[in-house]
Tab-separated table of C-alpha atoms and ligand atoms in Angstrom:
chain	number	residue	atom	x	y	z
A	22	UNK	CA	143.144	284.857	50.518
A	23	UNK	CA	143.005	285.270	54.510
A	24	UNK	CA	140.793	283.726	56.267
A	25	UNK	CA	138.280	285.593	58.423
A	26	UNK	CA	135.028	285.280	60.796
A	27	UNK	CA	132.446	287.957	61.102
A	28	UNK	CA	130.330	287.808	63.880
A	29	UNK	CA	127.309	289.273	63.476
A	30	UNK	CA	124.758	289.376	60.247
A	31	UNK	CA	122.685	292.242	61.196
A	32	UNK	CA	123.412	295.645	57.617
A	33	UNK	CA	127.055	296.270	59.129
A	34	UNK	CA	128.009	291.984	59.409
A	35	UNK	CA	125.928	291.133	56.100
A	36	UNK	CA	128.234	294.034	54.267
A	37	UNK	CA	131.937	293.410	56.004
A	38	UNK	CA	131.277	289.990	54.725
A	39	UNK	CA	130.525	290.612	51.008
A	40	UNK	CA	133.500	293.375	51.217
A	41	UNK	CA	136.010	290.524	52.296
A	42	UNK	CA	134.451	288.416	49.868
A	43	UNK	CA	134.913	290.723	46.847
A	44	UNK	CA	138.710	291.144	47.511
A	45	UNK	CA	138.723	287.030	47.284
A	46	UNK	CA	138.833	286.011	50.956
A	47	UNK	CA	137.301	282.809	52.413
A	48	UNK	CA	134.769	284.336	54.726
A	49	UNK	CA	132.359	282.674	57.544
A	50	UNK	CA	129.503	285.284	58.462
A	51	UNK	CA	128.101	283.586	62.265
A	52	UNK	CA	124.891	284.490	63.836
A	53	UNK	CA	123.047	283.361	66.222
A	54	UNK	CA	119.845	284.151	64.242
A	55	UNK	CA	118.592	284.355	60.653
A	56	UNK	CA	120.230	287.378	58.930
A	57	UNK	CA	118.802	290.844	59.518
A	58	UNK	CA	116.523	290.469	62.730
A	59	UNK	CA	117.710	293.130	65.128
A	60	UNK	CA	118.780	296.886	64.388
A	61	UNK	CA	118.354	296.471	61.039
A	62	UNK	CA	115.195	294.569	60.546
A	63	UNK	CA	112.970	298.089	62.056
A	64	UNK	CA	114.450	300.522	61.268
A	65	UNK	CA	112.817	303.798	59.202
A	66	UNK	CA	113.865	302.345	56.484
A	67	UNK	CA	116.137	304.954	54.833
A	68	UNK	CA	119.283	305.118	52.771
A	69	UNK	CA	120.192	308.476	53.016
A	70	UNK	CA	123.096	310.438	51.949
A	71	UNK	CA	121.947	313.873	52.736
A	72	UNK	CA	121.940	312.748	56.569
A	73	UNK	CA	124.905	315.208	57.921
A	74	UNK	CA	124.008	316.024	60.889
A	75	UNK	CA	126.151	313.446	63.542
A	76	UNK	CA	122.830	313.106	66.294
A	77	UNK	CA	123.912	315.168	68.736
A	78	UNK	CA	122.904	315.812	72.574
A	79	UNK	CA	120.923	319.089	72.804
A	80	UNK	CA	123.297	321.902	75.142
A	81	UNK	CA	120.816	323.898	76.378
A	82	UNK	CA	119.217	323.337	79.797
A	83	UNK	CA	115.582	323.860	78.601
A	84	UNK	CA	115.337	320.696	76.504
A	85	UNK	CA	117.927	318.494	78.510
A	86	UNK	CA	114.871	319.339	81.627
A	87	UNK	CA	112.291	318.562	78.659
A	88	UNK	CA	114.071	315.217	78.808
A	89	UNK	CA	114.342	314.248	82.072
A	90	UNK	CA	110.518	315.339	82.740
A	91	UNK	CA	108.971	313.510	80.163
A	92	UNK	CA	107.619	315.863	78.049
A	93	UNK	CA	109.311	315.393	74.667
A	94	UNK	CA	108.219	312.374	72.843
A	95	UNK	CA	111.942	311.987	71.210
A	96	UNK	CA	113.688	310.368	74.455
A	97	UNK	CA	111.759	308.127	77.228
A	98	UNK	CA	114.528	306.650	80.143
A	99	UNK	CA	114.906	304.396	83.136
A	100	UNK	CA	116.882	305.796	85.514
A	101	UNK	CA	118.784	303.371	86.433
A	102	UNK	CA	119.820	302.187	83.448
A	103	UNK	CA	121.437	306.189	82.969
A	104	UNK	CA	123.019	305.907	85.470
A	105	UNK	CA	124.529	302.628	84.026
A	106	UNK	CA	125.087	304.387	80.931
A	107	UNK	CA	126.365	307.956	82.817
A	108	UNK	CA	130.403	307.268	81.770
A	109	UNK	CA	129.073	307.506	77.773
A	110	UNK	CA	126.779	310.164	78.366
A	111	UNK	CA	129.206	312.486	80.038
A	112	UNK	CA	131.631	311.703	76.636
A	113	UNK	CA	128.949	312.360	74.672
A	114	UNK	CA	127.600	315.551	75.855
A	115	UNK	CA	130.941	316.918	75.593
A	116	UNK	CA	131.258	315.423	71.808
A	117	UNK	CA	127.883	317.593	71.355
A	118	UNK	CA	130.129	320.350	71.877
A	119	UNK	CA	129.165	322.975	68.116
A	120	UNK	CA	133.133	322.140	67.629
A	121	UNK	CA	133.546	318.965	68.127
A	122	UNK	CA	129.278	318.684	66.087
A	123	UNK	CA	131.549	320.083	63.186
A	124	UNK	CA	134.609	317.943	63.429
A	125	UNK	CA	132.689	314.848	63.448
A	126	UNK	CA	130.469	315.589	61.077
A	127	UNK	CA	132.954	316.364	58.205
A	128	UNK	CA	133.494	312.619	58.293
A	129	UNK	CA	129.209	311.871	59.148
A	130	UNK	CA	128.833	313.228	56.239
A	131	UNK	CA	131.532	311.651	54.029
A	132	UNK	CA	130.374	308.406	55.264
A	133	UNK	CA	126.423	308.878	54.630
A	134	UNK	CA	127.246	310.582	50.451
A	135	UNK	CA	129.441	307.036	50.428
A	136	UNK	CA	125.860	305.340	50.973
A	137	UNK	CA	124.344	305.199	48.049
A	138	UNK	CA	126.839	304.142	45.122
A	139	UNK	CA	127.640	301.373	47.817
A	140	UNK	CA	124.149	300.186	48.318
A	141	UNK	CA	123.599	300.423	44.592
A	142	UNK	CA	126.007	297.990	44.066
A	143	UNK	CA	124.660	295.015	46.248
A	144	UNK	CA	121.055	295.439	45.147
A	145	UNK	CA	122.020	295.347	41.247
A	146	UNK	CA	124.223	292.176	42.425
A	147	UNK	CA	120.641	290.415	44.272
A	148	UNK	CA	118.636	292.219	42.217
A	149	UNK	CA	117.018	293.881	45.043
A	150	UNK	CA	115.672	297.364	43.363
A	151	UNK	CA	112.197	295.851	44.007
A	152	UNK	CA	112.407	296.846	47.952
A	153	UNK	CA	114.114	301.160	46.632
A	154	UNK	CA	112.598	303.317	46.152
A	155	UNK	CA	114.104	307.282	45.678
A	156	UNK	CA	112.479	309.305	47.121
A	157	UNK	CA	113.716	311.266	49.987
A	158	UNK	CA	111.731	312.538	52.931
A	159	UNK	CA	110.185	315.327	54.519
A	160	UNK	CA	111.206	317.049	57.704
A	161	UNK	CA	107.485	319.121	59.085
A	162	UNK	CA	107.108	321.152	61.802
A	163	UNK	CA	103.841	322.651	62.186
A	164	UNK	CA	105.204	326.329	63.882
A	165	UNK	CA	105.922	328.181	61.210
A	166	UNK	CA	108.900	330.175	63.019
A	167	UNK	CA	110.310	326.910	63.935
A	168	UNK	CA	109.759	326.025	59.945
A	169	UNK	CA	111.509	328.400	59.170
A	170	UNK	CA	114.265	328.540	61.488
A	171	UNK	CA	114.875	324.861	60.600
A	172	UNK	CA	115.304	325.604	56.752
A	173	UNK	CA	117.586	328.161	56.934
A	174	UNK	CA	120.112	325.787	59.139
A	175	UNK	CA	118.233	323.031	56.394
A	176	UNK	CA	120.285	325.882	53.811
A	177	UNK	CA	123.854	326.343	55.299
A	178	UNK	CA	124.071	322.685	55.547
A	179	UNK	CA	123.601	322.162	52.225
A	180	UNK	CA	126.000	324.590	51.751
A	181	UNK	CA	128.913	323.077	53.248
A	182	UNK	CA	127.911	319.485	52.420
A	183	UNK	CA	126.913	320.103	48.684
A	184	UNK	CA	123.401	318.616	49.648
A	185	UNK	CA	120.408	319.855	48.542
A	186	UNK	CA	116.943	320.205	50.587
A	187	UNK	CA	114.448	322.230	49.028
A	188	UNK	CA	112.472	323.599	51.416
A	189	UNK	CA	108.268	324.011	51.236
A	190	UNK	CA	105.032	325.901	52.323
A	191	UNK	CA	102.244	323.329	54.121
A	192	UNK	CA	100.224	323.721	50.865
A	193	UNK	CA	103.068	322.014	48.792
A	194	UNK	CA	103.363	319.195	50.585
A	195	UNK	CA	99.890	318.653	50.509
A	196	UNK	CA	100.175	318.696	46.747
A	197	UNK	CA	102.819	316.001	46.976
A	198	UNK	CA	101.373	313.974	49.102
A	199	UNK	CA	97.231	313.620	48.861
A	200	UNK	CA	98.296	311.911	52.304
A	201	UNK	CA	98.686	314.906	54.220
A	202	UNK	CA	95.176	316.368	54.898
A	203	UNK	CA	96.064	319.353	56.667
A	204	UNK	CA	98.964	322.392	56.705
A	205	UNK	CA	101.950	322.257	58.002
A	206	UNK	CA	104.102	324.851	58.490
A	207	UNK	CA	106.848	324.000	56.744
A	208	UNK	CA	108.738	321.346	55.562
A	209	UNK	CA	112.179	320.572	53.998
A	210	UNK	CA	112.927	317.571	51.400
A	211	UNK	CA	115.401	316.059	52.047
A	212	UNK	CA	115.607	314.159	47.800
A	213	UNK	CA	118.759	312.047	48.033
A	214	UNK	CA	117.396	309.555	50.796
A	215	UNK	CA	116.012	306.476	49.551
A	216	UNK	CA	113.560	304.501	51.293
A	217	UNK	CA	113.641	300.336	51.772
A	218	UNK	CA	109.856	298.717	51.795
A	219	UNK	CA	111.804	296.040	53.822
A	220	UNK	CA	114.853	295.983	55.826
A	221	UNK	CA	115.494	293.243	56.785
A	222	UNK	CA	114.369	291.865	53.576
A	223	UNK	CA	117.307	293.611	51.752
A	224	UNK	CA	120.086	292.272	54.628
A	225	UNK	CA	118.625	288.854	54.366
A	226	UNK	CA	119.434	289.581	50.463
A	227	UNK	CA	122.476	290.560	50.303
A	228	UNK	CA	123.456	287.565	52.758
A	229	UNK	CA	121.426	285.106	50.616
A	230	UNK	CA	124.192	287.162	47.619
A	231	UNK	CA	127.039	286.359	50.059
A	232	UNK	CA	126.154	282.839	50.199
A	233	UNK	CA	125.573	282.177	46.714
A	234	UNK	CA	128.680	283.993	46.174
A	235	UNK	CA	130.418	281.106	48.101
A	236	UNK	CA	130.199	282.704	51.070
A	237	UNK	CA	129.979	280.035	54.324
A	238	UNK	CA	126.936	280.576	56.933
A	239	UNK	CA	127.303	279.956	59.972
A	240	UNK	CA	124.572	279.340	63.126
A	241	UNK	CA	126.314	279.955	66.984
A	242	UNK	CA	126.663	282.134	69.881
A	243	UNK	CA	129.431	284.727	69.117
A	244	UNK	CA	130.251	284.813	73.011
A	245	UNK	CA	132.361	281.355	72.518
A	246	UNK	CA	134.745	283.423	71.192
A	247	UNK	CA	139.104	282.735	71.697
A	248	UNK	CA	142.120	284.040	70.774
A	249	UNK	CA	143.910	280.403	69.653
A	250	UNK	CA	147.871	279.954	68.719
A	251	UNK	CA	147.330	281.667	65.175
A	252	UNK	CA	144.236	283.716	65.084
A	253	UNK	CA	141.189	282.905	66.896
A	254	UNK	CA	138.014	280.611	67.348
A	255	UNK	CA	133.954	280.629	67.660
A	256	UNK	CA	131.642	277.118	68.696
A	257	UNK	CA	128.982	277.034	65.922
A	258	UNK	CA	126.671	274.689	66.286
A	259	UNK	CA	127.920	272.763	63.258
A	260	UNK	CA	131.270	272.590	65.667
A	261	UNK	CA	134.139	275.095	66.293
A	262	UNK	CA	135.174	277.423	63.771
A	263	UNK	CA	138.868	278.913	63.150
A	264	UNK	CA	140.201	281.520	61.185
A	265	UNK	CA	142.910	284.152	61.043
A	266	UNK	CA	140.965	287.221	61.103
A	267	UNK	CA	137.312	287.729	63.137
A	268	UNK	CA	135.856	290.809	62.855
A	269	UNK	CA	133.360	292.199	65.738
A	270	UNK	CA	130.207	293.359	63.794
A	271	UNK	CA	127.031	292.403	66.368
A	272	UNK	CA	126.261	295.904	66.745
A	273	UNK	CA	124.591	296.679	70.210
A	274	UNK	CA	126.352	293.662	71.918
A	275	UNK	CA	129.930	294.376	70.493
A	276	UNK	CA	130.956	295.959	73.828
A	277	UNK	CA	129.890	292.939	75.818
A	278	UNK	CA	132.111	290.131	73.845
A	279	UNK	CA	135.162	292.738	74.100
A	280	UNK	CA	134.877	293.254	77.718
A	281	UNK	CA	135.772	289.788	78.048
A	282	UNK	CA	139.117	290.492	75.684
A	283	UNK	CA	140.611	294.211	78.110
A	284	UNK	CA	138.283	296.735	76.397
A	285	UNK	CA	136.193	298.779	77.840
A	286	UNK	CA	133.520	300.558	74.979
A	287	UNK	CA	131.650	303.656	76.078
A	288	UNK	CA	128.345	303.240	74.091
A	289	UNK	CA	124.524	304.660	74.383
A	290	UNK	CA	122.099	302.244	73.966
A	291	UNK	CA	119.571	304.289	72.154
A	292	UNK	CA	116.673	300.799	71.645
A	293	UNK	CA	114.358	302.176	69.737
A	294	UNK	CA	110.511	300.932	68.360
A	295	UNK	CA	108.076	300.713	65.247
A	296	UNK	CA	104.583	299.992	64.488
A	297	UNK	CA	103.396	299.040	61.480
A	298	UNK	CA	99.092	300.678	60.305
A	299	UNK	CA	96.772	300.585	57.583
A	300	UNK	CA	96.716	303.442	56.711
A	301	UNK	CA	94.442	304.199	53.936
A	302	UNK	CA	97.249	306.042	51.615
A	303	UNK	CA	100.441	305.544	51.753
A	304	UNK	CA	103.504	308.527	51.555
A	305	UNK	CA	105.639	308.660	48.215
A	306	UNK	CA	108.585	310.088	50.245
A	307	UNK	CA	108.569	309.570	53.806
A	308	UNK	CA	107.816	311.779	56.894
A	309	UNK	CA	109.844	313.220	59.934
A	310	UNK	CA	107.787	314.878	61.823
A	311	UNK	CA	109.824	316.658	64.447
A	312	UNK	CA	106.841	318.158	66.909
A	313	UNK	CA	106.165	314.376	67.692
A	314	UNK	CA	109.217	312.672	67.555
A	315	UNK	CA	108.615	309.895	64.927
A	316	UNK	CA	109.490	308.762	61.376
A	317	UNK	CA	106.227	307.514	58.393
A	318	UNK	CA	107.674	305.213	55.856
A	319	UNK	CA	105.767	303.358	53.182
A	320	UNK	CA	106.478	299.287	53.418
A	321	UNK	CA	105.455	296.586	52.541
A	322	UNK	CA	103.943	295.849	55.632
A	323	UNK	CA	102.384	298.873	55.563
A	324	UNK	CA	102.717	302.401	57.190
A	325	UNK	CA	105.133	302.021	59.071
A	326	UNK	CA	106.228	304.386	62.463
A	327	UNK	CA	109.367	304.408	63.898
A	328	UNK	CA	109.886	306.657	66.865
A	329	UNK	CA	112.769	307.886	68.946
A	330	UNK	CA	115.389	306.699	71.544
A	331	UNK	CA	114.644	304.970	74.710
A	332	UNK	CA	117.568	304.764	76.836
A	333	UNK	CA	116.853	301.848	78.341
A	334	UNK	CA	119.231	297.854	79.518
A	335	UNK	CA	119.346	295.454	75.870
A	336	UNK	CA	117.367	293.190	78.537
A	337	UNK	CA	114.234	295.304	79.320
A	338	UNK	CA	111.210	294.800	78.410
A	339	UNK	CA	108.625	296.659	76.180
A	340	UNK	CA	106.663	299.856	76.333
A	341	UNK	CA	104.659	301.230	73.818
A	342	UNK	CA	104.799	304.426	74.585
A	343	UNK	CA	106.934	306.054	72.648
A	344	UNK	CA	104.504	304.713	69.358
A	345	UNK	CA	100.927	305.801	71.270
A	346	UNK	CA	102.251	309.306	72.012
A	347	UNK	CA	103.214	308.981	67.879
A	348	UNK	CA	101.054	308.488	66.881
A	349	UNK	CA	98.094	310.204	68.368
A	350	UNK	CA	100.301	313.540	67.629
A	351	UNK	CA	101.063	312.986	64.018
A	352	UNK	CA	96.804	312.150	63.481
A	353	UNK	CA	96.479	315.615	62.704
A	354	UNK	CA	98.098	315.722	59.727
A	355	UNK	CA	96.982	312.146	58.356
A	356	UNK	CA	95.231	309.271	58.260
A	357	UNK	CA	96.647	306.357	60.054
A	358	UNK	CA	93.875	304.426	60.323
A	359	UNK	CA	94.280	300.760	62.419
A	360	UNK	CA	97.346	299.145	63.978
A	361	UNK	CA	98.232	296.217	62.187
A	362	UNK	CA	98.729	293.019	64.961
A	363	UNK	CA	102.145	291.676	65.558
A	364	UNK	CA	104.304	290.645	68.088
A	365	UNK	CA	106.161	294.111	69.254
A	366	UNK	CA	109.517	294.984	67.498
A	367	UNK	CA	112.084	297.297	69.031
A	368	UNK	CA	115.804	297.658	68.962
A	369	UNK	CA	118.676	299.108	69.329
A	370	UNK	CA	121.557	301.378	67.634
A	371	UNK	CA	124.491	301.201	68.848
A	372	UNK	CA	125.681	305.128	69.665
A	373	UNK	CA	128.934	305.747	70.032
A	374	UNK	CA	129.569	308.677	72.218
A	375	UNK	CA	131.678	310.638	69.547
A	376	UNK	CA	128.959	309.647	67.468
A	377	UNK	CA	131.588	308.054	64.723
A	378	UNK	CA	131.440	304.285	64.460
A	379	UNK	CA	134.186	302.162	65.435
A	380	UNK	CA	136.277	301.246	62.608
A	381	UNK	CA	139.243	299.453	61.763
A	382	UNK	CA	141.964	297.076	64.202
A	383	UNK	CA	141.285	297.064	67.647
A	384	UNK	CA	144.392	297.883	69.229
A	385	UNK	CA	146.177	294.825	72.111
A	386	UNK	CA	144.934	291.636	69.577
A	387	UNK	CA	146.404	290.725	66.439
A	388	UNK	CA	143.423	289.660	63.535
A	389	UNK	CA	141.192	290.872	65.623
A	390	UNK	CA	138.914	294.118	64.292
A	391	UNK	CA	135.904	296.528	65.374
A	392	UNK	CA	133.144	297.261	62.757
A	393	UNK	CA	130.263	298.781	64.971
A	394	UNK	CA	128.912	301.560	66.957
A	395	UNK	CA	126.698	302.806	63.461
A	396	UNK	CA	124.353	305.059	65.181
A	397	UNK	CA	121.355	306.389	64.269
A	398	UNK	CA	122.594	305.497	60.537
A	399	UNK	CA	124.165	301.693	60.396
A	400	UNK	CA	121.089	300.412	57.415
A	401	UNK	CA	122.745	303.326	55.580
A	402	UNK	CA	126.287	303.352	55.821
A	403	UNK	CA	126.534	299.529	56.203
A	404	UNK	CA	128.063	298.860	52.512
A	405	UNK	CA	130.240	302.369	52.293
A	406	UNK	CA	131.617	301.481	55.624
A	407	UNK	CA	132.296	298.044	54.995
A	408	UNK	CA	134.496	299.591	51.741
A	409	UNK	CA	136.666	301.429	54.532
A	410	UNK	CA	137.060	298.342	56.426
A	411	UNK	CA	138.616	296.472	54.421
A	412	UNK	CA	140.410	299.721	53.244
A	413	UNK	CA	142.018	299.449	56.730
A	414	UNK	CA	142.853	295.549	56.342
A	415	UNK	CA	144.611	296.771	53.304
A	416	UNK	CA	147.164	298.917	54.975
A	417	UNK	CA	144.775	301.918	53.684
A	418	UNK	CA	145.239	305.541	55.177
A	419	UNK	CA	142.852	308.545	55.227
A	420	UNK	CA	141.339	311.558	57.200
A	421	UNK	CA	138.415	309.084	57.502
A	422	UNK	CA	139.969	306.205	58.391
A	423	UNK	CA	141.872	308.224	60.987
A	424	UNK	CA	139.016	309.788	62.380
A	425	UNK	CA	137.593	305.774	62.763
A	426	UNK	CA	139.864	303.476	63.414
A	427	UNK	CA	139.933	302.160	67.075
A	428	UNK	CA	143.361	303.256	67.587
A	429	UNK	CA	142.553	306.846	67.767
A	430	UNK	CA	139.501	306.453	69.157
A	431	UNK	CA	141.320	304.402	71.275
A	432	UNK	CA	144.323	306.704	72.488
A	433	UNK	CA	142.138	309.807	72.745
A	434	UNK	CA	140.629	308.051	75.671
A	435	UNK	CA	137.340	307.143	73.635
A	436	UNK	CA	137.495	303.995	74.670
A	437	UNK	CA	138.146	303.580	77.853
A	438	UNK	CA	141.396	301.574	78.728
B	27	FAD	C1	113.467	302.641	65.030
B	27	FAD	C2	115.217	302.461	65.057
B	27	FAD	C3	114.718	303.352	63.335
B	27	FAD	C4	115.924	303.512	62.569
B	27	FAD	N1	116.065	303.635	60.686
B	27	FAD	C5	117.053	303.642	60.292
B	27	FAD	C6	117.148	304.453	59.401
B	27	FAD	O1	116.574	304.544	59.000
B	27	FAD	N2	118.964	304.566	58.666
B	27	FAD	C7	119.786	303.651	59.010
B	27	FAD	O2	120.499	304.093	58.437
B	27	FAD	N3	119.465	303.475	60.221
B	27	FAD	C8	118.477	303.991	60.936
B	27	FAD	N4	118.716	302.854	62.251
B	27	FAD	C9	119.905	302.599	63.176
B	27	FAD	C10	120.212	301.303	62.178
B	27	FAD	O3	119.288	300.719	62.297
B	27	FAD	C11	121.687	300.829	63.051
B	27	FAD	O4	122.023	301.632	62.912
B	27	FAD	C12	121.458	299.268	62.280
B	27	FAD	O5	121.046	298.214	62.207
B	27	FAD	C13	123.328	298.746	62.945
B	27	FAD	O6	122.904	297.524	62.126
B	27	FAD	P1	124.504	296.271	62.739
B	27	FAD	O7	124.948	295.427	62.118
B	27	FAD	O8	125.562	297.247	63.528
B	27	FAD	O9	123.296	296.129	64.390
B	27	FAD	P2	122.032	294.625	63.926
B	27	FAD	O10	121.486	295.023	63.252
B	27	FAD	O11	121.466	295.016	65.789
B	27	FAD	O12	123.147	293.625	63.987
B	27	FAD	C14	123.954	292.841	64.872
B	27	FAD	C15	123.630	290.736	65.005
B	27	FAD	O13	124.913	290.636	65.916
B	27	FAD	C16	124.286	289.694	66.156
B	27	FAD	N5	124.185	288.815	67.591
B	27	FAD	C17	124.217	289.395	68.632
B	27	FAD	N6	124.927	288.890	69.761
B	27	FAD	C18	124.791	287.425	69.230
B	27	FAD	C19	126.044	286.161	69.175
B	27	FAD	N7	125.845	285.991	71.193
B	27	FAD	N8	126.276	286.030	69.166
B	27	FAD	C20	125.648	285.831	67.655
B	27	FAD	N9	125.130	287.008	66.640
B	27	FAD	C21	125.401	288.081	67.751
B	27	FAD	C22	122.517	289.458	66.098
B	27	FAD	O14	121.550	288.552	66.620
B	27	FAD	C23	122.317	290.985	64.816
B	27	FAD	O15	121.750	290.114	63.980
B	27	FAD	C24	117.225	303.137	62.927
B	27	FAD	C25	117.377	302.700	63.988
B	27	FAD	C26	116.146	302.252	64.670
B	27	FAD	C27	116.233	301.244	66.002
């Protein structure tokens, strides 16, 4: 039995703590806030077993120019932040070559495929079944020709990855979802995606399970981490905590901590926002509106609209342009109702340029483990990814582990030197 200290209590850190605990280790989980308050709190709530595409950067100049000119709602940016992220973005562009995407998609899809079974165990153990419904989501397009092209791509992905998207007309979508008030050009239903009605509550519920099973919860600042004889030490509000092993699971804050130990991690910081609406009619499944780059999910707090990516510094003030534009754009197909008043939430997707997370031993330090960089799908992949980290910890080898191990990424220069 080893002593393990997990830094960060988002979906990734909490899942990590539970996975090590299940193997009989003594685990302390530390965060400066309560569990599940950052990216893991405000996402679109997808636990998406049929997600196969690892979000490559479009490589055609027309789309990139549209991003640059602010013509699309997918991406907004601050130029100075983009210049700071330039090395990571350059790598991201290189990894977005079709042959690289196909290679990365194998690992990406395999991790997604394992996600629902890994969540189910925790949902059952924590008694949180009321937070999850298994209704999938619709990807919609207004232009019939774009819808047809995307339907063909979806069918090809279905064949390649053994997932089963269903192609629907705009009229069929209206029949299935009475909240949709006008016919779009076409829709794709992805049925193997589960929806969470309160993502923050699911993470907090998993953290409660960890504590009930005897795990230690600590409040404190992980940036106090230091290597000491026999392991690692961090200062918590209750005093110093030492452990033989430490796992860095701090999402978008992980590179900054690891920089102190000599690791240069090129991350793309993709901020996202949400807003809740008091819609007169909710949705059964979710809607991913490709024309307006927003996702709509019925949640306990109301109809949640989640946005695409804002490439800004972590400390940048909130900018609600993507919410406003997205809400206006989607209002042709659904009555959103009034916006629910609440402080503006935002969170950062910790996205790696090669589109895969970093999972395994840090190459230069004994007892230092990496578990971050899950990008657009960390809420989905937390528990399955934590199982992979534990396998790596126990000396396991597999193709998936090889693709995400820090050592390989380091050797290939993707983590810098
Ligand atoms: C708008 C939006 C929609 C999304 N939709 C989905 C979706 O539908 N499905 C999906 O799978 N994924 C989705 N994602 C992505 C997903 O939310 C993230 O991949 C995931 O939450 C990352 O989890 P994490 O635990 O790595 O990071 P976080 O949840 O950000 O957790 C990091 C933790 O580290 C802690 N921390 C940071 N610094 C310190 C410090 N100095 N000391 C102590 N603790 C510290 C923080 O307090 C936090 O608790 C979405 C993201 C956004 C922004």
